[in-house]
Short mmCIF file of N, CA and C in Angstrom, two decimals:
data_model
loop_
_atom_site.label_atom_id
_atom_site.label_comp_id
_atom_site.label_asym_id
_atom_site.label_seq_id
_atom_site.Cartn_x
_atom_site.Cartn_y
_atom_site.Cartn_z
N UNK A 250 128.36 -6.42 110.64
CA UNK A 250 127.56 -5.47 110.01
C UNK A 250 127.56 -4.25 110.20
N UNK A 251 126.99 -2.92 109.11
CA UNK A 251 127.32 -2.01 110.22
C UNK A 251 126.62 -0.92 110.04
N UNK A 252 126.52 -0.14 110.57
CA UNK A 252 125.38 0.50 111.28
C UNK A 252 125.57 2.13 109.56
N UNK A 253 125.10 2.23 109.46
CA UNK A 253 124.65 3.26 108.23
C UNK A 253 123.42 4.66 108.58
N UNK A 254 123.75 5.39 109.09
CA UNK A 254 122.50 6.19 109.54
C UNK A 254 122.53 7.48 107.92
N UNK A 255 120.87 7.91 107.78
CA UNK A 255 121.15 8.67 106.71
C UNK A 255 120.48 9.16 106.44
N UNK A 256 120.21 10.60 108.11
CA UNK A 256 119.69 11.49 108.07
C UNK A 256 120.20 12.75 107.10
N UNK A 257 119.04 13.17 107.64
CA UNK A 257 119.00 15.21 106.42
C UNK A 257 119.57 15.96 107.81
N UNK A 258 120.35 16.58 107.19
CA UNK A 258 121.09 17.54 108.60
C UNK A 258 120.39 18.56 108.38
N UNK A 259 120.07 19.73 109.73
CA UNK A 259 119.19 20.24 110.64
C UNK A 259 119.03 21.96 109.90
N UNK A 260 118.69 22.38 110.23
CA UNK A 260 118.26 23.78 109.07
C UNK A 260 119.52 24.96 109.54
N UNK A 261 119.80 24.57 111.68
CA UNK A 261 121.43 25.21 111.81
C UNK A 261 122.96 25.26 110.82
N UNK A 262 122.39 23.30 110.45
CA UNK A 262 123.07 22.73 110.34
C UNK A 262 124.09 22.81 108.37
N UNK A 263 122.90 22.82 107.33
CA UNK A 263 122.67 23.28 106.56
C UNK A 263 123.28 25.23 106.46
N UNK A 264 122.22 25.85 107.06
CA UNK A 264 122.42 27.30 106.61
C UNK A 264 124.32 27.61 107.02
N UNK A 265 124.95 26.67 107.78
CA UNK A 265 126.34 27.35 108.86
C UNK A 265 127.11 26.28 107.81
N UNK A 266 127.05 25.54 106.89
CA UNK A 266 126.89 24.80 105.37
C UNK A 266 127.14 25.49 103.94
N UNK A 267 126.19 26.67 104.41
CA UNK A 267 126.48 27.50 103.10
C UNK A 267 126.60 28.91 103.40
N UNK A 268 127.02 29.48 104.86
CA UNK A 268 127.41 30.51 105.31
C UNK A 268 129.39 29.94 105.32
N UNK A 269 129.89 28.82 105.38
CA UNK A 269 131.44 29.16 104.95
C UNK A 269 131.14 28.75 103.48
N UNK A 270 130.15 28.48 102.90
CA UNK A 270 130.75 28.40 100.93
C UNK A 270 130.33 29.61 100.21
N UNK A 271 129.89 30.28 101.91
CA UNK A 271 129.99 31.63 100.83
C UNK A 271 128.20 32.27 100.85
N UNK A 272 127.33 31.41 100.73
CA UNK A 272 126.23 32.44 100.23
C UNK A 272 125.40 33.04 101.45
N UNK A 273 125.57 32.25 102.27
CA UNK A 273 125.25 33.45 103.58
C UNK A 273 125.96 34.80 103.49
N UNK A 274 127.37 34.72 103.53
CA UNK A 274 128.55 36.46 103.18
C UNK A 274 127.59 36.70 102.36
N UNK A 275 127.13 36.24 100.90
CA UNK A 275 126.46 36.51 100.30
C UNK A 275 125.41 37.74 100.56
N UNK A 276 124.77 36.29 100.94
CA UNK A 276 122.96 36.92 101.41
C UNK A 276 122.73 38.23 102.28
N UNK A 277 124.16 37.97 103.40
CA UNK A 277 124.28 39.13 104.33
C UNK A 277 124.47 40.31 104.04
N UNK A 278 125.51 40.04 103.20
CA UNK A 278 126.41 41.35 102.02
C UNK A 278 125.24 41.72 101.52
N UNK A 279 124.16 40.94 100.89
CA UNK A 279 123.25 42.29 99.63
C UNK A 279 122.38 43.26 101.14
N UNK A 280 122.32 42.35 102.02
CA UNK A 280 121.42 42.84 102.76
C UNK A 280 121.61 44.13 103.64
N UNK A 281 123.20 44.17 103.82
CA UNK A 281 123.98 45.29 104.39
C UNK A 281 124.00 46.23 103.05
N UNK A 282 124.22 45.69 102.11
CA UNK A 282 123.89 47.14 100.64
C UNK A 282 122.32 47.37 100.41
N UNK A 283 121.45 46.74 100.66
CA UNK A 283 119.69 47.10 101.23
C UNK A 283 119.85 47.99 102.33
N UNK A 284 120.54 47.62 102.98
CA UNK A 284 120.15 48.68 103.68
C UNK A 284 121.34 50.21 104.08
N UNK A 285 122.36 49.86 103.69
CA UNK A 285 123.21 51.96 103.46
C UNK A 285 122.00 52.10 102.36
N UNK A 286 122.27 51.53 100.95
CA UNK A 286 121.25 52.26 99.30
C UNK A 286 120.45 52.80 100.64
N UNK A 287 119.38 52.53 100.75
CA UNK A 287 118.17 53.11 101.42
C UNK A 287 118.37 54.76 102.41
N UNK A 288 119.38 54.44 102.93
CA UNK A 288 119.62 54.55 104.16
C UNK A 288 120.46 56.12 103.25
N UNK A 289 121.00 55.49 102.56
CA UNK A 289 121.48 56.84 101.78
C UNK A 289 120.47 57.62 100.60
N UNK A 290 119.56 57.22 100.43
CA UNK A 290 118.63 57.46 99.94
C UNK A 290 117.74 58.11 100.76
N UNK A 291 117.85 58.20 101.55
CA UNK A 291 116.74 59.26 102.74
C UNK A 291 117.86 60.14 103.26
N UNK A 292 118.78 59.83 103.04
CA UNK A 292 120.33 61.10 103.77
C UNK A 292 119.79 62.54 102.17
N UNK A 293 119.93 61.14 100.85
CA UNK A 293 120.39 62.56 99.45
C UNK A 293 118.88 63.47 100.22
N UNK A 294 117.21 62.60 100.64
CA UNK A 294 115.92 63.32 100.68
C UNK A 294 116.30 64.24 100.58
N UNK A 295 117.07 64.21 102.71
CA UNK A 295 116.88 65.18 103.84
C UNK A 295 117.79 66.42 103.34
N UNK A 296 118.92 65.55 102.16
CA UNK A 296 120.19 66.92 102.08
C UNK A 296 119.24 68.01 100.82
N UNK A 297 118.48 67.55 100.15
CA UNK A 297 117.71 68.06 98.73
C UNK A 297 116.86 68.87 99.82
N UNK A 298 115.79 68.47 100.49
CA UNK A 298 114.56 69.94 101.72
C UNK A 298 115.23 70.17 102.42
N UNK A 299 116.59 70.35 102.91
CA UNK A 299 117.33 71.50 103.71
C UNK A 299 117.87 72.48 102.78
N UNK A 300 118.23 71.90 101.77
CA UNK A 300 119.00 72.68 100.62
C UNK A 300 118.02 73.57 99.90
N UNK A 301 116.81 73.28 99.87
CA UNK A 301 115.35 74.10 99.42
C UNK A 301 115.31 75.03 100.22
N UNK A 302 114.84 74.75 101.38
CA UNK A 302 114.38 75.11 102.49
C UNK A 302 115.92 76.26 102.55
N UNK A 303 117.00 75.73 103.11
CA UNK A 303 117.91 77.57 103.11
C UNK A 303 118.23 78.10 101.30
N UNK A 304 117.87 77.42 99.83
CA UNK A 304 117.02 78.60 99.43
C UNK A 304 116.25 79.59 99.40
N UNK A 305 115.19 78.99 100.12
CA UNK A 305 114.43 80.06 99.96
C UNK A 305 114.41 80.65 100.99
N UNK A 306 115.14 80.56 102.06
CA UNK A 306 115.78 82.11 102.68
C UNK A 306 116.34 82.61 102.56
N UNK A 307 116.93 82.49 101.55
CA UNK A 307 118.39 82.91 101.03
C UNK A 307 117.48 84.51 99.69
N UNK A 308 116.50 83.26 100.00
CA UNK A 308 116.02 84.10 98.82
C UNK A 308 114.99 85.51 99.34
N UNK A 309 114.61 85.08 100.42
CA UNK A 309 113.70 85.67 101.39
C UNK A 309 114.26 87.01 102.16
N UNK A 310 115.42 86.64 102.97
CA UNK A 310 116.15 87.18 102.97
C UNK A 310 116.78 88.53 102.09
N UNK A 311 117.38 88.66 100.61
CA UNK A 311 117.69 88.98 99.54
C UNK A 311 117.05 90.11 98.97
N UNK A 312 115.27 89.24 99.64
CA UNK A 312 114.15 90.95 99.40
C UNK A 312 113.49 91.56 100.21
N UNK A 313 113.89 91.11 101.91
CA UNK A 313 114.36 91.94 102.75
C UNK A 313 114.87 93.03 103.00
N UNK A 314 116.41 92.25 102.10
CA UNK A 314 117.06 93.07 102.08
C UNK A 314 116.77 94.38 101.51
N UNK A 315 116.03 93.93 99.98
CA UNK A 315 116.15 95.39 99.59
C UNK A 315 115.13 95.98 99.09
N UNK A 316 113.90 95.35 100.06
CA UNK A 316 112.96 95.93 100.45
C UNK A 316 113.58 97.26 102.34
N UNK A 317 114.32 96.87 102.43
CA UNK A 317 114.80 97.69 103.69
C UNK A 317 115.68 99.05 102.75
N UNK A 318 116.60 98.84 102.10
CA UNK A 318 117.70 99.10 100.97
C UNK A 318 116.41 100.14 100.38
N UNK A 319 115.23 99.61 100.01
CA UNK A 319 114.28 100.53 98.81
C UNK A 319 113.54 101.51 100.26
N UNK A 320 113.10 102.19 101.35
CA UNK A 320 113.51 102.14 102.39
C UNK A 320 113.83 103.20 103.71
N UNK A 321 115.37 102.53 102.84
CA UNK A 321 116.14 104.12 103.79
C UNK A 321 116.61 105.01 102.52
N UNK A 322 116.09 104.26 101.34
CA UNK A 322 116.58 105.55 100.42
C UNK A 322 115.37 106.65 100.78
N UNK A 323 114.15 105.98 101.12
CA UNK A 323 112.72 107.13 100.59
C UNK A 323 112.91 107.26 101.95
N UNK A 324 113.67 107.14 103.18
CA UNK A 324 113.68 108.37 103.88
C UNK A 324 114.94 108.73 104.33
N UNK A 325 115.45 109.26 103.91
CA UNK A 325 116.40 110.14 102.75
C UNK A 325 116.31 110.99 102.24
N UNK A 326 115.60 110.18 101.39
CA UNK A 326 114.49 111.80 100.67
C UNK A 326 113.93 112.00 101.45
N UNK A 327 113.38 111.23 102.69
CA UNK A 327 112.26 112.54 103.26
C UNK A 327 113.16 113.12 104.13
N UNK A 328 114.42 113.03 104.03
CA UNK A 328 114.69 114.20 105.40
C UNK A 328 115.68 114.98 104.49
N UNK A 329 116.09 114.42 103.19
CA UNK A 329 116.72 116.12 102.59
C UNK A 329 115.36 117.11 102.82
N UNK A 330 114.06 116.20 102.50
CA UNK A 330 112.77 117.02 101.89
C UNK A 330 112.52 117.99 102.71
N UNK A 331 112.66 117.48 104.52
CA UNK A 331 112.45 117.73 105.28
C UNK A 331 113.29 119.36 105.20
N UNK A 332 115.09 118.43 105.67
CA UNK A 332 115.68 120.52 105.68
C UNK A 332 115.01 121.01 104.74
N UNK A 333 115.13 120.44 102.67
CA UNK A 333 115.19 121.97 102.48
C UNK A 333 113.60 122.17 102.98
N UNK A 334 112.60 121.73 103.42
CA UNK A 334 111.36 122.40 103.10
C UNK A 334 111.91 123.70 105.19
N UNK A 335 112.59 123.45 105.48
CA UNK A 335 113.12 124.09 107.12
C UNK A 335 114.20 125.56 106.63
N UNK A 336 114.73 124.65 106.25
CA UNK A 336 115.34 126.07 105.47
C UNK A 336 114.49 127.31 104.61
N UNK A 337 113.98 126.28 103.44
CA UNK A 337 112.53 127.67 102.73
C UNK A 337 111.86 128.17 104.47
N UNK A 338 111.69 127.49 105.00
CA UNK A 338 110.28 128.15 106.15
C UNK A 338 111.40 129.55 107.03
N UNK A 339 112.55 128.65 106.81
CA UNK A 339 113.24 130.10 107.87
C UNK A 339 113.28 131.58 106.40
N UNK A 340 114.12 130.81 105.05
CA UNK A 340 114.49 132.19 104.22
C UNK A 340 112.72 132.61 104.36
N UNK A 341 111.62 132.11 104.87
CA UNK A 341 110.90 132.51 103.84
C UNK A 341 110.31 133.51 105.69
N UNK A 342 111.08 133.39 106.73
CA UNK A 342 110.51 134.21 107.65
C UNK A 342 110.96 135.15 107.72
N UNK A 343 112.38 135.00 107.18
CA UNK A 343 112.99 136.79 107.07
C UNK A 343 114.12 137.38 106.06
N UNK A 344 112.85 137.06 104.90
CA UNK A 344 112.02 137.50 103.96
C UNK A 344 110.74 138.38 104.54
N UNK A 345 110.61 138.03 105.12
CA UNK A 345 108.81 138.12 105.22
C UNK A 345 109.00 139.93 106.16
N UNK A 346 110.29 139.35 107.53
CA UNK A 346 110.48 140.63 107.63
C UNK A 346 111.90 141.74 107.21
N UNK A 347 111.67 141.53 106.19
CA UNK A 347 111.64 142.54 105.17
C UNK A 347 111.75 142.92 104.15
N UNK A 348 110.01 141.86 103.79
CA UNK A 348 108.62 143.05 103.42
C UNK A 348 107.78 143.54 104.07
N UNK A 349 108.16 143.05 105.43
CA UNK A 349 106.97 144.15 106.46
C UNK A 349 107.41 145.35 106.68
N UNK A 350 109.07 145.74 106.59
CA UNK A 350 109.27 146.94 106.41
C UNK A 350 109.41 147.56 105.29
N UNK A 351 109.67 146.47 104.13
CA UNK A 351 109.11 147.45 102.59
C UNK A 351 107.36 148.45 102.63
N UNK A 352 107.01 147.41 102.58
CA UNK A 352 105.16 147.61 102.98
C UNK A 352 105.33 148.74 103.11
N UNK A 353 105.81 148.79 104.83
CA UNK A 353 105.52 150.25 106.15
C UNK A 353 106.10 150.80 105.31
N UNK A 354 107.31 151.09 104.67
CA UNK A 354 108.25 152.74 104.64
C UNK A 354 106.85 152.69 103.33
N UNK A 355 106.73 152.22 102.38
CA UNK A 355 106.06 152.32 101.13
C UNK A 355 104.66 152.60 102.10
N UNK A 356 103.66 152.13 103.11
CA UNK A 356 102.93 153.26 103.04
C UNK A 356 103.49 155.11 103.97
N UNK A 357 104.76 154.71 104.92
CA UNK A 357 105.44 156.27 105.64
C UNK A 357 105.38 157.11 103.75
N UNK A 358 105.63 156.66 103.46
CA UNK A 358 105.62 157.87 102.07
C UNK A 358 104.67 158.36 101.06
N UNK A 359 103.80 157.47 101.17
CA UNK A 359 103.00 158.24 100.11
C UNK A 359 102.05 158.59 101.53
N UNK A 360 102.06 158.33 102.67
CA UNK A 360 101.53 159.40 104.26
C UNK A 360 102.29 160.98 103.82
N UNK A 361 103.63 160.62 104.59
CA UNK A 361 103.21 161.85 103.78
C UNK A 361 104.00 162.81 102.62
N UNK A 362 104.23 162.06 101.69
CA UNK A 362 104.09 162.57 100.81
C UNK A 362 102.12 163.26 100.39
N UNK A 363 101.44 162.48 100.74
CA UNK A 363 99.87 163.53 100.48
C UNK A 363 99.50 163.84 99.22
N UNK A 364 98.97 164.90 98.91
CA UNK A 364 99.25 164.92 98.22
C UNK A 364 99.69 165.95 97.52
N UNK A 365 100.93 166.14 97.72
CA UNK A 365 102.37 166.60 96.73
C UNK A 365 102.59 165.26 96.01
N UNK A 366 102.36 164.69 95.93
CA UNK A 366 102.93 162.63 95.21
C UNK A 366 102.62 163.57 93.42
N UNK A 367 103.12 163.42 92.77
CA UNK A 367 103.27 162.78 90.75
C UNK A 367 102.56 162.39 90.37
N UNK A 368 102.00 162.00 89.19
CA UNK A 368 102.11 160.57 88.89
C UNK A 368 103.00 159.97 89.40
N UNK A 369 103.78 160.46 88.38
CA UNK A 369 105.50 159.92 88.00
C UNK A 369 105.74 158.81 89.39
N UNK A 370 105.30 159.59 91.41
CA UNK A 370 105.78 158.88 91.99
C UNK A 370 105.21 157.66 92.63
N UNK A 371 103.26 158.75 92.17
CA UNK A 371 102.42 156.93 92.10
C UNK A 371 101.64 156.13 91.29
N UNK A 372 102.98 156.67 90.32
CA UNK A 372 103.18 154.80 89.78
C UNK A 372 104.34 153.97 90.06
N UNK A 373 105.98 154.76 90.67
CA UNK A 373 106.11 154.24 91.07
C UNK A 373 106.49 153.65 92.58
N UNK A 374 105.67 154.14 93.35
CA UNK A 374 104.69 153.51 94.64
C UNK A 374 103.69 152.84 94.97
N UNK A 375 103.26 152.57 92.62
CA UNK A 375 102.16 151.32 93.00
C UNK A 375 102.89 149.93 92.76
N UNK A 376 103.94 150.55 91.95
CA UNK A 376 104.88 148.71 91.30
C UNK A 376 105.73 148.78 92.53
N UNK A 377 105.75 149.78 93.67
CA UNK A 377 106.50 149.23 94.83
C UNK A 377 105.46 148.17 95.47
N UNK A 378 103.64 148.90 95.50
CA UNK A 378 102.08 147.48 96.59
C UNK A 378 103.23 146.76 95.46
N UNK A 379 103.48 146.03 94.11
CA UNK A 379 102.59 144.88 93.65
C UNK A 379 103.87 144.36 93.74
N UNK A 380 105.07 144.51 93.77
CA UNK A 380 106.43 143.65 93.72
C UNK A 380 106.13 143.22 95.56
N UNK A 381 105.93 143.79 95.89
CA UNK A 381 105.74 143.76 97.71
C UNK A 381 104.34 143.03 97.95
N UNK A 382 103.32 143.08 96.55
CA UNK A 382 102.46 141.94 96.45
C UNK A 382 103.30 139.94 96.41
N UNK A 383 103.91 140.90 95.61
CA UNK A 383 104.14 139.28 94.42
C UNK A 383 104.97 138.61 96.29
N UNK A 384 105.86 139.42 96.15
CA UNK A 384 107.03 139.23 97.38
C UNK A 384 105.96 138.25 98.59
N UNK A 385 104.74 138.90 98.93
CA UNK A 385 103.80 138.50 99.82
C UNK A 385 103.33 137.29 99.61
N UNK A 386 102.79 136.77 98.22
CA UNK A 386 102.46 135.40 97.62
C UNK A 386 103.83 134.19 97.16
N UNK A 387 105.19 134.90 97.36
CA UNK A 387 106.65 133.33 97.79
C UNK A 387 106.44 133.46 98.57
N UNK A 388 106.62 135.12 99.65
CA UNK A 388 106.73 134.20 100.98
C UNK A 388 105.08 134.23 101.20
N UNK A 389 104.30 132.95 100.97
CA UNK A 389 103.30 132.46 101.44
C UNK A 389 103.42 130.91 100.63
N UNK A 390 103.61 130.71 99.76
CA UNK A 390 104.21 129.54 98.79
C UNK A 390 105.89 129.49 99.53
N UNK A 391 106.95 129.58 100.15
CA UNK A 391 107.85 129.13 100.80
C UNK A 391 107.43 129.06 102.69
N UNK A 392 106.21 129.34 102.60
CA UNK A 392 105.81 128.56 104.61
C UNK A 392 105.30 127.41 104.00
N UNK A 393 104.10 127.28 102.88
CA UNK A 393 103.53 126.07 102.63
C UNK A 393 104.66 124.87 101.74
N UNK A 394 105.21 125.68 101.53
CA UNK A 394 106.58 124.36 100.95
C UNK A 394 107.63 123.81 102.34
N UNK A 395 107.54 124.99 103.62
CA UNK A 395 108.29 124.56 105.04
C UNK A 395 107.13 123.88 105.49
N UNK A 396 105.96 123.80 105.09
CA UNK A 396 104.80 122.84 106.07
C UNK A 396 104.58 124.50 107.50
N UNK A 397 105.19 125.23 107.54
CA UNK A 397 104.92 126.26 108.87
C UNK A 397 103.35 127.17 108.20
N UNK A 398 103.14 127.49 106.92
CA UNK A 398 101.54 126.67 106.42
C UNK A 398 100.86 126.50 105.60
N UNK A 399 98.72 127.12 106.22
CA UNK A 399 99.07 126.61 105.25
C UNK A 399 98.44 126.40 103.37
N UNK A 400 98.30 126.56 102.50
CA UNK A 400 97.75 126.56 100.98
C UNK A 400 96.44 126.27 100.77
N UNK A 401 94.99 126.63 100.54
CA UNK A 401 94.35 127.24 100.44
C UNK A 401 93.46 127.13 98.49
N UNK A 402 93.85 125.95 98.78
CA UNK A 402 94.06 126.16 96.81
C UNK A 402 92.22 126.84 96.24
N UNK A 403 92.73 127.33 95.14
CA UNK A 403 90.98 128.02 94.60
C UNK A 403 92.10 128.05 93.99
N UNK A 404 90.41 128.98 92.66
CA UNK A 404 90.88 129.25 91.09
C UNK A 404 91.12 130.20 91.24
N UNK A 405 92.24 130.15 90.01
CA UNK A 405 93.41 131.41 89.31
C UNK A 405 93.01 132.11 88.11
N UNK A 406 93.40 132.86 87.80
CA UNK A 406 93.68 132.75 86.35
C UNK A 406 94.52 132.98 86.27
N UNK A 407 94.68 131.90 85.32
CA UNK A 407 96.25 131.73 84.95
C UNK A 407 96.99 133.35 83.62
N UNK A 408 96.17 133.08 83.06
CA UNK A 408 96.64 134.18 82.07
C UNK A 408 97.38 135.51 81.89
N UNK A 409 96.28 135.82 83.83
CA UNK A 409 97.00 136.70 84.70
C UNK A 409 97.95 136.66 85.60
N UNK A 410 98.70 135.71 85.77
CA UNK A 410 99.19 134.77 87.33
C UNK A 410 100.42 135.02 85.62
N UNK A 411 100.11 134.83 84.40
CA UNK A 411 102.14 133.98 83.58
C UNK A 411 101.73 135.85 82.43
N UNK A 412 101.57 136.75 82.75
CA UNK A 412 101.02 137.85 82.15
C UNK A 412 102.50 138.43 83.28
N UNK A 413 102.32 137.91 85.01
CA UNK A 413 102.58 139.17 86.25
C UNK A 413 104.00 138.22 86.02
N UNK A 414 104.59 137.43 85.52
CA UNK A 414 105.76 136.60 85.73
C UNK A 414 106.47 137.22 84.76
N UNK A 415 106.00 137.89 83.98
CA UNK A 415 106.56 138.05 81.78
C UNK A 415 108.22 139.32 82.48
N UNK A 416 107.12 140.18 83.01
CA UNK A 416 109.20 140.78 82.95
C UNK A 416 109.71 140.37 84.08
N UNK A 417 109.57 139.71 84.59
CA UNK A 417 110.89 138.92 85.82
C UNK A 417 111.45 137.44 84.90
N UNK A 418 111.07 136.96 83.43
CA UNK A 418 110.78 135.98 83.44
C UNK A 418 112.08 137.03 81.94
N UNK A 419 112.05 137.87 82.39
CA UNK A 419 111.98 138.29 80.47
C UNK A 419 113.83 138.70 80.85
N UNK A 420 113.61 139.08 82.11
CA UNK A 420 115.46 139.32 83.18
C UNK A 420 116.32 138.33 83.70
N UNK A 421 115.25 137.72 83.67
CA UNK A 421 116.14 136.27 83.39
C UNK A 421 116.56 135.48 82.15
N UNK A 422 116.34 135.53 81.51
CA UNK A 422 116.41 135.23 80.28
C UNK A 422 117.05 135.28 79.46
N UNK A 423 117.56 134.89 78.80
CA UNK A 423 118.77 135.24 77.57
C UNK A 423 118.48 136.48 76.68
N UNK A 424 118.53 137.38 76.30
CA UNK A 424 118.16 138.21 75.31
C UNK A 424 117.69 138.02 73.81
N UNK A 425 118.69 136.51 73.13
CA UNK A 425 117.55 135.69 72.38
C UNK A 425 116.79 134.28 72.51
N UNK A 426 116.32 135.02 73.13
CA UNK A 426 115.14 134.44 74.03
C UNK A 426 113.49 135.24 74.18
N UNK A 427 112.46 134.38 73.06
CA UNK A 427 112.38 135.76 73.55
C UNK A 427 110.76 134.44 74.09
N UNK A 428 110.02 135.47 74.94
CA UNK A 428 108.82 134.89 76.05
C UNK A 428 107.04 136.15 74.87
#
């Protein structure tokens, strides 16, 4: 009599048999593949976020550089205006010194001539006084532009101001221009 054993294989024997038959390798390969795919998806998402953050940082940098360029432009304009103001103030002071000499000479001439003045002389002296007054006003404007004197706003007769400028403008414009 022969002995015969019909025993069921144990779980590890079944697993080993499948591994040898390729089933386990396919199973392990599939698991590793899924893990790699998941890792790659996570890595792609991280890279996408990093790219988006860098893009935002670059945009902010470009905006900041544009703002700085605008501020540098404003600073340059401000410095030029300040230099022009200083120049205007210096010119005004020098011009004022000449004006004082003209005014004092006119006053001295009036005093010396006294009653010997003719109407033509009075007319000339009045014209000099009027020119000195306009020059004095110009000095005040130059000093205010140079921020060395404050302007006091007030009411002005625009027609009278323009009428006073017509002789000056007539000398400046060409003969074919009529004011």
